[in-house]
Amino acid sequence: NAGVTQTPKFQVLKTGQSMTLQCAQDMNHEYMSWYRQDPGMGLRLIHYSVGAGITDQGEVPNGYNVSRSTTEDFPLRLLSAAPSQTSVYFCASSPAPWVALYDTQYFGPGTRLTVL
Amino acid sequence: QQPVQSPQAVILREGEDAVINCSSSKALYSVHWYRQKHGEAPVFLMILLKGGEQKGHDKISASFNEKKQQSSLYLTASQLSYSGTYFCGTDWTGANNLFFGTGTRLTVIP
């Protein structure tokens, strides 16, 4: 199993540009999430999905869109990049329900995004 | 929504012990502990479930006080490899979402 994979690893954008961060998992997990990590802020939830076709907002959803057409993929779209979106983005997946399965979230390697 | 972690940073010598605390204002279904090394993804350490169940490995263990909604991570006989930032993730919605604390930076020196 490759686990959770993310592309690209690094990206530099100009203000106003749009782009999609890719996330895929091969563990057949129903739950997938996107987090951003800023220095001193820990990880903050952007959007999450409880299964194909179902998504919802997390703590900091503004400026981001998601969709979930398949169990494996959960892309994150930046609509119009702003310097405040400079951050490290992590995708995570988990089985459901993790409480019954004694399991947790598995994180991808991250995408380091800089918006100029 | 974010849990509060303490201390923010700690420096240990090899072989010393440390305790990291995590407090939530919400009633929790579970608490998850992760360690993150610089430039890497968070790596799962253990999960604690409502009801007092505990998982752990090696010389790292944890407790979960449901009455106080507090969890503590215990690192005994620390090794250089324990260095990193420790995060607690709390699940209070029951929807497989974790809300993370701001982390505790642990440095182990020879």
Coordinates of N, CA and C in Angstrom, one line a residue:
Chain A
N1 N 0.8 -1.2 0.0 CA 0.0 0.0 0.0 C 0.9 1.3 0.0
A2 N 0.5 2.2 -0.8 CA 1.2 3.5 -0.8 C 0.7 4.4 0.3
G3 N -0.4 4.1 0.8 CA -1.0 4.9 1.9 C -1.7 6.2 1.3
V4 N -1.3 7.3 1.9 CA -1.9 8.6 1.4 C -0.8 9.3 0.6
T5 N -1.1 9.7 -0.6 CA -0.1 10.4 -1.4 C -0.6 11.8 -1.8
Q6 N 0.3 12.7 -1.9 CA -0.1 14.1 -2.2 C 0.9 14.6 -3.3
T7 N 0.3 15.4 -4.2 CA 1.1 16.1 -5.2 C 0.5 17.5 -5.4
P8 N 1.4 18.5 -5.7 CA 2.9 18.4 -5.7 C 3.4 18.4 -4.3
K9 N 4.7 18.3 -4.1 CA 5.4 18.4 -2.8 C 5.6 19.9 -2.5
F10 N 5.9 20.7 -3.5 CA 6.1 22.1 -3.4 C 5.4 22.9 -4.5
Q11 N 4.9 24.1 -4.2 CA 4.3 24.9 -5.2 C 4.4 26.3 -4.9
V12 N 4.7 27.2 -5.9 CA 4.8 28.6 -5.7 C 3.7 29.2 -6.6
L13 N 2.8 30.0 -6.1 CA 1.8 30.7 -6.9 C 1.9 32.2 -6.7
K14 N 1.3 32.9 -7.7 CA 1.2 34.3 -7.6 C -0.2 34.6 -7.1
T15 N -0.4 35.7 -6.4 CA -1.7 36.1 -5.9 C -2.7 36.1 -7.0
G16 N -3.9 35.5 -6.8 CA -4.9 35.4 -7.8 C -4.9 34.2 -8.6
Q17 N -3.8 33.4 -8.6 CA -3.8 32.2 -9.4 C -4.7 31.1 -8.7
S18 N -5.1 30.1 -9.5 CA -5.8 29.0 -8.9 C -5.0 27.7 -9.1
M19 N -5.3 26.8 -8.3 CA -4.6 25.5 -8.5 C -5.3 24.4 -7.7
T20 N -5.0 23.2 -8.0 CA -5.6 22.0 -7.3 C -4.5 21.2 -6.6
L21 N -4.6 21.0 -5.3 CA -3.7 20.0 -4.6 C -4.4 18.6 -4.7
Q22 N -3.6 17.7 -5.1 CA -4.1 16.3 -5.2 C -3.8 15.5 -4.0
C23 N -4.8 14.6 -3.7 CA -4.7 13.7 -2.6 C -5.3 12.4 -3.0
A24 N -4.6 11.3 -2.7 CA -5.2 9.9 -3.1 C -4.8 9.0 -2.0
Q25 N -5.7 8.0 -1.7 CA -5.4 7.0 -0.7 C -5.8 5.6 -1.3
D26 N -5.1 4.6 -0.9 CA -5.4 3.2 -1.5 C -5.7 2.3 -0.3
M27 N -6.2 2.8 0.8 CA -6.6 2.0 1.9 C -8.1 1.8 2.0
N28 N -8.8 2.2 1.0 CA -10.3 2.1 1.0 C -11.0 2.8 2.2
H29 N -10.4 3.9 2.6 CA -10.9 4.6 3.8 C -12.1 5.5 3.3
E30 N -13.1 5.5 4.2 CA -14.3 6.4 3.8 C -14.0 7.9 4.1
Y31 N -13.3 8.1 5.2 CA -13.1 9.5 5.6 C -11.8 10.1 5.1
M32 N -11.9 11.3 4.6 CA -10.7 12.0 4.2 C -10.9 13.5 4.6
S33 N -9.7 14.1 4.9 CA -9.7 15.4 5.4 C -8.5 16.2 4.8
W34 N -8.7 17.5 4.8 CA -7.6 18.4 4.5 C -7.3 19.3 5.7
Y35 N -6.0 19.5 6.0 CA -5.6 20.4 7.1 C -4.5 21.3 6.5
R36 N -4.5 22.5 7.1 CA -3.3 23.3 6.9 C -2.6 23.5 8.2
Q37 N -1.2 23.7 8.1 CA -0.4 23.8 9.2 C 0.5 25.1 9.1
D38 N 0.2 26.0 10.0 CA 1.0 27.2 10.0 C 1.8 27.2 11.3
P39 N 3.0 27.9 11.2 CA 3.9 28.0 12.4 C 3.1 28.4 13.7
G40 N 3.2 27.6 14.7 CA 2.6 28.0 16.0 C 1.1 27.8 16.1
M41 N 0.5 27.3 15.0 CA -1.0 27.2 14.9 C -1.4 25.7 15.0
G42 N -0.5 24.8 14.9 CA -1.0 23.4 14.8 C -1.6 23.1 13.5
L43 N -2.4 22.1 13.5 CA -3.2 21.7 12.3 C -4.6 22.1 12.4
R44 N -5.1 22.8 11.3 CA -6.5 23.2 11.3 C -7.2 22.6 10.1
L45 N -8.4 22.1 10.4 CA -9.2 21.4 9.5 C -9.9 22.4 8.5
I46 N -9.7 22.1 7.2 CA -10.2 22.9 6.1 C -11.6 22.4 5.6
H47 N -11.5 21.2 5.1 CA -12.7 20.5 4.6 C -12.5 19.0 4.9
Y48 N -13.7 18.3 5.0 CA -13.6 16.9 5.1 C -14.7 16.2 4.4
S49 N -14.5 14.9 4.2 CA -15.5 14.1 3.5 C -15.8 12.8 4.2
V50 N -17.0 12.4 4.3 CA -17.4 11.2 5.0 C -17.6 10.0 4.0
G51 N -17.5 10.3 2.7 CA -17.6 9.3 1.7 C -17.8 10.0 0.3
A52 N -17.7 9.2 -0.7 CA -17.9 9.7 -2.1 C -19.2 10.5 -2.2
G53 N -19.0 11.7 -2.7 CA -20.2 12.5 -2.9 C -20.6 13.4 -1.8
I54 N -19.9 13.2 -0.6 CA -20.3 13.9 0.6 C -19.1 14.7 1.2
T55 N -19.3 16.0 1.3 CA -18.2 16.8 1.8 C -18.8 17.9 2.8
D56 N -18.0 18.4 3.6 CA -18.4 19.4 4.6 C -17.3 20.3 5.0
Q57 N -17.6 21.5 5.6 CA -16.6 22.4 5.9 C -16.0 22.1 7.3
G58 N -14.7 22.5 7.5 CA -14.1 22.4 8.8 C -14.0 23.8 9.4
E59 N -12.9 24.0 10.1 CA -12.7 25.3 10.8 C -12.4 26.5 9.9
V60 N -11.6 26.2 8.8 CA -11.1 27.3 8.0 C -11.3 27.1 6.5
P61 N -12.6 27.0 6.1 CA -12.9 26.6 4.7 C -12.8 27.7 3.7
N62 N -12.8 29.0 4.1 CA -12.9 30.1 3.1 C -11.7 30.1 2.2
G63 N -12.0 30.2 0.9 CA -11.0 30.3 -0.2 C -10.6 28.9 -0.8
Y64 N -11.3 27.9 -0.3 CA -11.0 26.5 -0.7 C -12.3 25.8 -1.1
N65 N -12.2 24.9 -2.1 CA -13.2 24.0 -2.5 C -12.8 22.6 -2.6
V66 N -13.7 21.7 -2.3 CA -13.3 20.3 -2.4 C -14.5 19.5 -3.1
S67 N -14.2 18.4 -3.6 CA -15.1 17.4 -4.2 C -14.6 16.0 -3.9
R68 N -15.6 15.1 -3.9 CA -15.2 13.7 -3.7 C -16.0 12.8 -4.6
S69 N -15.5 12.6 -5.8 CA -16.2 11.8 -6.8 C -15.9 10.3 -6.6
T70 N -14.7 10.0 -6.0 CA -14.4 8.6 -5.8 C -13.9 8.4 -4.4
T71 N -13.9 7.2 -3.9 CA -13.4 6.9 -2.5 C -11.9 7.2 -2.4
E72 N -11.2 7.1 -3.5 CA -9.7 7.2 -3.4 C -9.2 8.6 -3.4
D73 N -9.9 9.5 -4.1 CA -9.4 10.9 -4.4 C -10.1 12.0 -3.7
F74 N -9.4 13.0 -3.2 CA -10.0 14.1 -2.5 C -9.2 15.4 -2.8
P75 N -9.4 16.0 -4.0 CA -8.6 17.2 -4.3 C -9.1 18.4 -3.6
L76 N -8.1 19.3 -3.4 CA -8.4 20.6 -2.7 C -8.1 21.7 -3.7
R77 N -9.1 22.6 -4.0 CA -8.9 23.6 -5.0 C -8.8 25.0 -4.3
L78 N -7.7 25.7 -4.7 CA -7.6 27.1 -4.2 C -8.2 27.9 -5.4
L79 N -9.2 28.7 -5.1 CA -9.9 29.4 -6.1 C -9.2 30.7 -6.6
S80 N -8.6 31.5 -5.7 CA -7.9 32.6 -6.1 C -6.8 32.9 -4.9
A81 N -5.6 32.4 -5.2 CA -4.6 32.3 -4.1 C -4.3 33.6 -3.5
A82 N -4.1 33.6 -2.2 CA -3.8 34.8 -1.4 C -2.6 34.5 -0.6
P83 N -1.7 35.5 -0.2 CA -0.5 35.3 0.6 C -0.9 34.6 1.9
S84 N -2.1 34.8 2.4 CA -2.5 34.2 3.7 C -2.7 32.7 3.6
Q85 N -2.7 32.2 2.4 CA -2.8 30.8 2.2 C -1.5 30.1 2.1
T86 N -0.4 30.8 2.2 CA 0.9 30.2 2.3 C 0.9 29.3 3.6
S87 N 1.2 28.1 3.3 CA 1.1 27.1 4.4 C 1.6 25.7 4.0
V88 N 1.6 24.8 4.9 CA 1.8 23.4 4.5 C 0.5 22.7 4.6
Y89 N 0.1 22.0 3.6 CA -1.2 21.4 3.5 C -1.0 19.8 3.6
F90 N -1.8 19.3 4.5 CA -1.8 17.8 4.7 C -3.2 17.2 4.4
C91 N -3.2 16.2 3.7 CA -4.3 15.4 3.5 C -4.3 14.2 4.4
A92 N -5.4 13.7 4.9 CA -5.5 12.6 5.8 C -6.7 11.7 5.5
S93 N -6.6 10.4 5.8 CA -7.7 9.5 5.6 C -7.8 8.6 6.8
S94 N -9.0 8.1 7.1 CA -9.3 7.3 8.2 C -10.4 6.3 7.9
P95 N -10.4 5.1 8.5 CA -11.5 4.2 8.3 C -12.7 4.7 9.2
A96 N -13.8 4.1 9.0 CA -15.0 4.5 9.7 C -15.6 3.2 10.3
P97 N -16.1 3.3 11.5 CA -15.8 4.3 12.5 C -14.5 4.0 13.2
W98 N -13.7 5.0 13.4 CA -12.4 4.7 14.0 C -12.4 4.3 15.5
V99 N -13.5 4.7 16.1 CA -13.6 4.3 17.5 C -13.8 2.8 17.7
A100 N -14.6 2.3 16.8 CA -14.8 0.8 16.9 C -13.6 0.0 16.4
L101 N -12.9 0.7 15.5 CA -11.8 -0.1 14.8 C -10.4 0.2 15.5
Y102 N -10.5 1.1 16.6 CA -9.2 1.4 17.3 C -8.2 1.9 16.3
D103 N -8.6 2.7 15.4 CA -7.7 3.2 14.4 C -7.7 4.7 14.4
T104 N -7.0 5.4 13.4 CA -6.9 6.8 13.5 C -6.7 7.4 12.1
Q105 N -6.3 8.6 12.0 CA -6.1 9.2 10.7 C -4.6 9.0 10.3
Y106 N -4.5 8.8 9.0 CA -3.2 8.6 8.4 C -2.9 9.8 7.5
F107 N -1.7 10.4 7.7 CA -1.4 11.7 7.0 C -0.6 11.4 5.8
G108 N -0.8 12.2 4.7 CA 0.1 12.2 3.6 C 1.3 13.0 3.9
P109 N 2.3 13.1 3.0 CA 3.6 13.8 3.2 C 3.5 15.3 3.2
G110 N 2.4 15.9 2.7 CA 2.2 17.3 2.7 C 2.6 18.0 1.4
T111 N 2.0 19.2 1.2 CA 2.4 20.1 0.1 C 2.7 21.4 0.7
R112 N 3.9 21.9 0.4 CA 4.3 23.2 0.9 C 4.0 24.2 -0.2
L113 N 3.1 25.1 0.2 CA 2.6 26.1 -0.8 C 3.0 27.5 -0.4
T114 N 3.6 28.2 -1.3 CA 3.9 29.6 -1.1 C 3.2 30.5 -2.1
V115 N 2.5 31.5 -1.6 CA 1.8 32.5 -2.5 C 2.4 33.8 -2.4
L116 N 2.9 34.3 -3.5 CA 3.6 35.6 -3.5 C 2.7 36.7 -3.8
Chain B
Q1 N -12.6 25.3 20.2 CA -12.6 24.0 19.7 C -11.2 23.3 19.8
Q2 N -10.2 24.1 19.7 CA -8.8 23.5 19.8 C -8.5 23.2 21.2
P3 N -7.9 22.0 21.4 CA -7.5 21.7 22.8 C -6.3 22.5 23.1
V4 N -6.0 22.6 24.4 CA -4.9 23.3 24.9 C -3.8 22.4 25.4
Q5 N -2.6 22.5 24.9 CA -1.5 21.7 25.2 C -0.5 22.4 26.1
S6 N 0.1 21.7 27.0 CA 1.2 22.2 27.9 C 2.2 21.1 28.2
P7 N 3.4 21.5 28.4 CA 4.0 22.8 28.1 C 4.1 23.0 26.6
Q8 N 4.5 24.2 26.2 CA 4.7 24.5 24.8 C 6.0 23.9 24.3
A9 N 7.0 23.9 25.2 CA 8.3 23.3 24.9 C 9.0 22.7 26.1
V10 N 9.8 21.7 25.9 CA 10.5 21.1 27.0 C 11.8 20.5 26.4
I11 N 12.9 20.6 27.2 CA 14.2 20.1 26.9 C 14.6 19.0 27.9
L12 N 15.0 17.9 27.4 CA 15.3 16.8 28.3 C 16.7 16.3 28.0
R13 N 17.3 15.7 29.0 CA 18.5 14.9 28.7 C 18.1 13.4 28.5
E14 N 18.9 12.7 27.7 CA 18.6 11.3 27.5 C 18.4 10.6 28.8
G15 N 17.3 9.8 28.8 CA 17.0 9.0 30.0 C 16.0 9.7 31.0
E16 N 15.8 11.0 30.8 CA 14.8 11.7 31.6 C 13.4 11.4 31.1
D17 N 12.4 11.7 32.0 CA 11.0 11.5 31.7 C 10.3 12.8 31.4
A18 N 9.2 12.8 30.7 CA 8.5 14.0 30.4 C 7.0 13.6 30.4
V19 N 6.2 14.6 30.7 CA 4.7 14.5 30.6 C 4.2 15.7 29.8
I20 N 3.3 15.4 28.8 CA 2.7 16.4 28.0 C 1.2 16.3 28.2
N21 N 0.6 17.5 28.4 CA -0.8 17.5 28.8 C -1.7 18.1 27.7
C22 N -2.9 17.7 27.6 CA -3.9 18.1 26.6 C -5.2 18.2 27.2
S23 N -5.8 19.4 27.2 CA -7.1 19.7 27.8 C -8.1 20.2 26.8
S24 N -9.3 19.7 26.9 CA -10.4 20.1 26.0 C -11.6 20.7 26.8
S25 N -12.3 21.7 26.2 CA -13.5 22.2 26.8 C -14.7 21.4 26.4
K26 N -14.5 20.5 25.4 CA -15.6 19.7 24.9 C -15.5 18.3 25.5
A27 N -16.7 17.6 25.6 CA -16.7 16.2 25.9 C -16.1 15.4 24.7
L28 N -15.2 14.5 25.0 CA -14.5 13.8 23.9 C -14.9 12.4 23.7
Y29 N -14.9 12.0 22.4 CA -15.0 10.6 22.1 C -13.7 9.9 22.2
S30 N -12.7 10.6 21.7 CA -11.3 10.0 21.7 C -10.3 11.1 21.7
V31 N -9.1 10.7 22.1 CA -7.9 11.6 22.0 C -6.8 10.8 21.2
H32 N -6.2 11.5 20.3 CA -5.1 10.8 19.5 C -3.8 11.6 19.7
W33 N -2.7 10.9 19.8 CA -1.4 11.5 20.0 C -0.6 11.3 18.7
Y34 N 0.1 12.3 18.3 CA 1.0 12.2 17.1 C 2.3 12.9 17.5
R35 N 3.3 12.4 16.8 CA 4.6 13.1 16.8 C 5.0 13.5 15.4
Q36 N 5.5 14.7 15.3 CA 5.9 15.2 14.0 C 7.4 15.7 14.0
K37 N 8.2 15.2 13.2 CA 9.6 15.7 13.0 C 9.6 16.7 12.0
H38 N 10.6 17.6 12.1 CA 10.6 18.8 11.2 C 10.6 18.4 9.7
G39 N 9.6 19.0 9.0 CA 9.5 18.7 7.5 C 8.8 17.5 7.2
E40 N 8.3 16.8 8.2 CA 7.6 15.5 7.9 C 6.1 15.5 8.3
A41 N 5.4 14.5 7.9 CA 4.0 14.4 8.3 C 3.9 13.9 9.7
P42 N 2.8 14.3 10.4 CA 2.5 13.7 11.7 C 2.4 12.2 11.7
V43 N 3.0 11.5 12.7 CA 3.0 10.1 12.8 C 2.2 9.7 14.0
F44 N 1.3 8.8 13.8 CA 0.4 8.3 14.9 C 1.2 7.6 16.0
L45 N 0.9 7.9 17.3 CA 1.5 7.2 18.4 C 0.5 6.3 19.1
M46 N -0.7 6.9 19.5 CA -1.7 6.1 20.1 C -3.0 6.8 20.2
I47 N -4.0 6.0 20.5 CA -5.4 6.5 20.6 C -5.9 6.2 22.0
L48 N -6.7 7.1 22.6 CA -7.4 6.8 23.8 C -8.9 7.0 23.6
L49 N -9.6 6.1 24.0 CA -11.1 6.1 23.8 C -11.9 6.5 25.0
K50 N -13.0 7.1 24.8 CA -13.9 7.3 25.9 C -14.2 5.9 26.5
G51 N -14.1 5.8 27.8 CA -14.3 4.6 28.5 C -13.0 4.1 29.1
G52 N -11.9 4.8 28.8 CA -10.7 4.6 29.5 C -9.8 3.6 28.8
E53 N -10.1 3.1 27.6 CA -9.2 2.2 26.9 C -7.9 3.0 26.5
Q54 N -6.9 2.3 26.5 CA -5.6 2.9 26.2 C -4.8 2.0 25.2
K55 N -4.1 2.7 24.3 CA -3.1 2.0 23.5 C -1.8 2.6 23.7
G56 N -0.7 1.9 23.5 CA 0.6 2.5 23.6 C 1.6 1.6 23.1
H57 N 2.8 2.1 23.0 CA 3.9 1.2 22.6 C 5.2 1.7 23.2
D58 N 6.2 0.8 23.3 CA 7.5 1.1 23.7 C 7.5 1.8 25.1
K59 N 8.2 2.9 25.3 CA 8.2 3.6 26.6 C 7.3 4.8 26.6
I60 N 6.3 4.8 25.7 CA 5.4 5.9 25.6 C 4.0 5.4 26.0
S61 N 3.4 6.1 26.9 CA 2.0 5.7 27.3 C 1.2 6.9 27.5
A62 N -0.1 6.8 27.8 CA -1.0 7.9 27.9 C -2.2 7.6 28.8
S63 N -2.8 8.6 29.3 CA -4.0 8.4 30.1 C -5.0 9.4 29.6
F64 N -6.3 9.1 30.0 CA -7.4 10.0 29.5 C -8.4 10.1 30.7
N65 N -8.5 11.3 31.3 CA -9.4 11.5 32.4 C -10.7 12.1 31.8
E66 N -11.7 11.3 31.7 CA -13.0 11.7 31.1 C -13.7 12.8 31.9
K67 N -13.6 12.8 33.2 CA -14.3 13.8 34.0 C -13.7 15.2 33.7
K68 N -12.4 15.2 33.5 CA -11.8 16.5 33.3 C -11.5 16.8 31.8
Q69 N -11.8 15.8 30.9 CA -11.5 15.9 29.5 C -10.1 16.3 29.3
Q70 N -9.2 15.6 30.0 CA -7.8 15.8 29.9 C -7.1 14.5 29.5
S71 N -6.0 14.7 28.7 CA -5.2 13.5 28.4 C -3.7 13.9 28.7
S72 N -3.0 12.9 29.1 CA -1.5 13.2 29.3 C -0.7 12.1 28.6
L73 N 0.4 12.5 28.0 CA 1.3 11.6 27.3 C 2.5 11.5 28.2
Y74 N 2.9 10.2 28.5 CA 4.1 10.0 29.3 C 5.2 9.4 28.5
L75 N 6.4 10.1 28.5 CA 7.5 9.5 27.8 C 8.6 9.2 28.9
T76 N 8.9 8.0 29.0 CA 9.9 7.5 30.0 C 11.2 7.2 29.4
A77 N 12.3 7.4 30.1 CA 13.7 7.1 29.7 C 13.9 7.6 28.2
S78 N 13.7 8.9 28.1 CA 13.7 9.5 26.7 C 15.0 9.2 25.9
Q79 N 14.8 9.0 24.6 CA 15.9 8.8 23.7 C 16.0 9.9 22.7
L80 N 17.1 10.1 22.1 CA 17.3 11.2 21.1 C 16.2 11.1 20.0
S81 N 15.7 10.0 19.7 CA 14.7 9.8 18.6 C 13.4 10.3 19.1
Y82 N 13.2 10.6 20.3 CA 11.9 11.2 20.8 C 11.7 12.7 20.5
S83 N 12.8 13.3 20.0 CA 12.7 14.7 19.7 C 11.7 15.0 18.6
G84 N 11.0 16.0 18.7 CA 10.0 16.4 17.7 C 8.9 17.2 18.4
T85 N 7.8 17.5 17.6 CA 6.7 18.2 18.2 C 5.5 17.2 18.4
Y86 N 5.0 17.2 19.5 CA 3.9 16.3 19.9 C 2.6 17.0 19.8
F87 N 1.6 16.4 19.1 CA 0.3 17.0 19.0 C -0.8 16.1 19.6
C88 N -1.7 16.6 20.3 CA -2.9 15.9 20.6 C -4.0 16.3 19.6
G89 N -4.8 15.3 19.2 CA -5.9 15.5 18.3 C -7.1 15.0 19.1
T90 N -8.2 15.9 19.1 CA -9.3 15.5 19.9 C -10.6 15.4 19.0
D91 N -11.3 14.4 19.3 CA -12.6 14.1 18.5 C -13.7 14.3 19.4
W92 N -14.4 15.4 19.2 CA -15.6 15.7 20.1 C -16.9 15.7 19.3
T93 N -16.8 15.5 17.9 CA -18.0 15.5 17.1 C -18.4 14.1 16.8
G94 N -17.5 13.1 17.0 CA -17.8 11.7 16.6 C -17.9 11.5 15.1
A95 N -17.4 12.5 14.3 CA -17.4 12.4 12.9 C -16.1 12.1 12.3
N96 N -15.2 11.5 13.0 CA -13.8 11.2 12.5 C -13.0 12.4 12.2
N97 N -13.4 13.6 12.8 CA -12.6 14.8 12.6 C -11.8 15.0 13.9
L98 N -10.5 15.4 13.7 CA -9.7 15.7 14.8 C -9.4 17.2 14.8
F99 N -9.4 17.8 16.0 CA -9.0 19.2 16.2 C -7.7 19.1 17.1
F100 N -6.7 19.8 16.5 CA -5.4 19.6 17.1 C -5.0 20.8 18.0
G101 N -4.2 20.5 19.0 CA -3.6 21.5 19.8 C -2.4 22.1 19.0
T102 N -1.8 23.1 19.6 CA -0.7 23.8 18.9 C 0.6 23.1 19.1
G103 N 0.7 22.1 19.8 CA 1.9 21.2 19.9 C 2.8 21.5 21.0
T104 N 3.6 20.5 21.4 CA 4.6 20.7 22.4 C 5.9 20.2 21.7
R105 N 6.9 21.2 21.7 CA 8.2 20.8 21.1 C 9.1 20.2 22.1
L106 N 9.5 19.0 21.9 CA 10.3 18.2 22.8 C 11.7 18.0 22.2
T107 N 12.7 18.4 22.9 CA 14.1 18.3 22.5 C 14.8 17.4 23.5
V108 N 15.4 16.4 23.0 CA 16.2 15.5 23.8 C 17.7 15.7 23.5
I109 N 18.5 16.0 24.5 CA 19.9 16.2 24.2 C 20.8 15.1 24.9
P110 N 22.0 14.9 24.4 CA 22.8 13.8 24.9 C 23.2 14.2 26.4

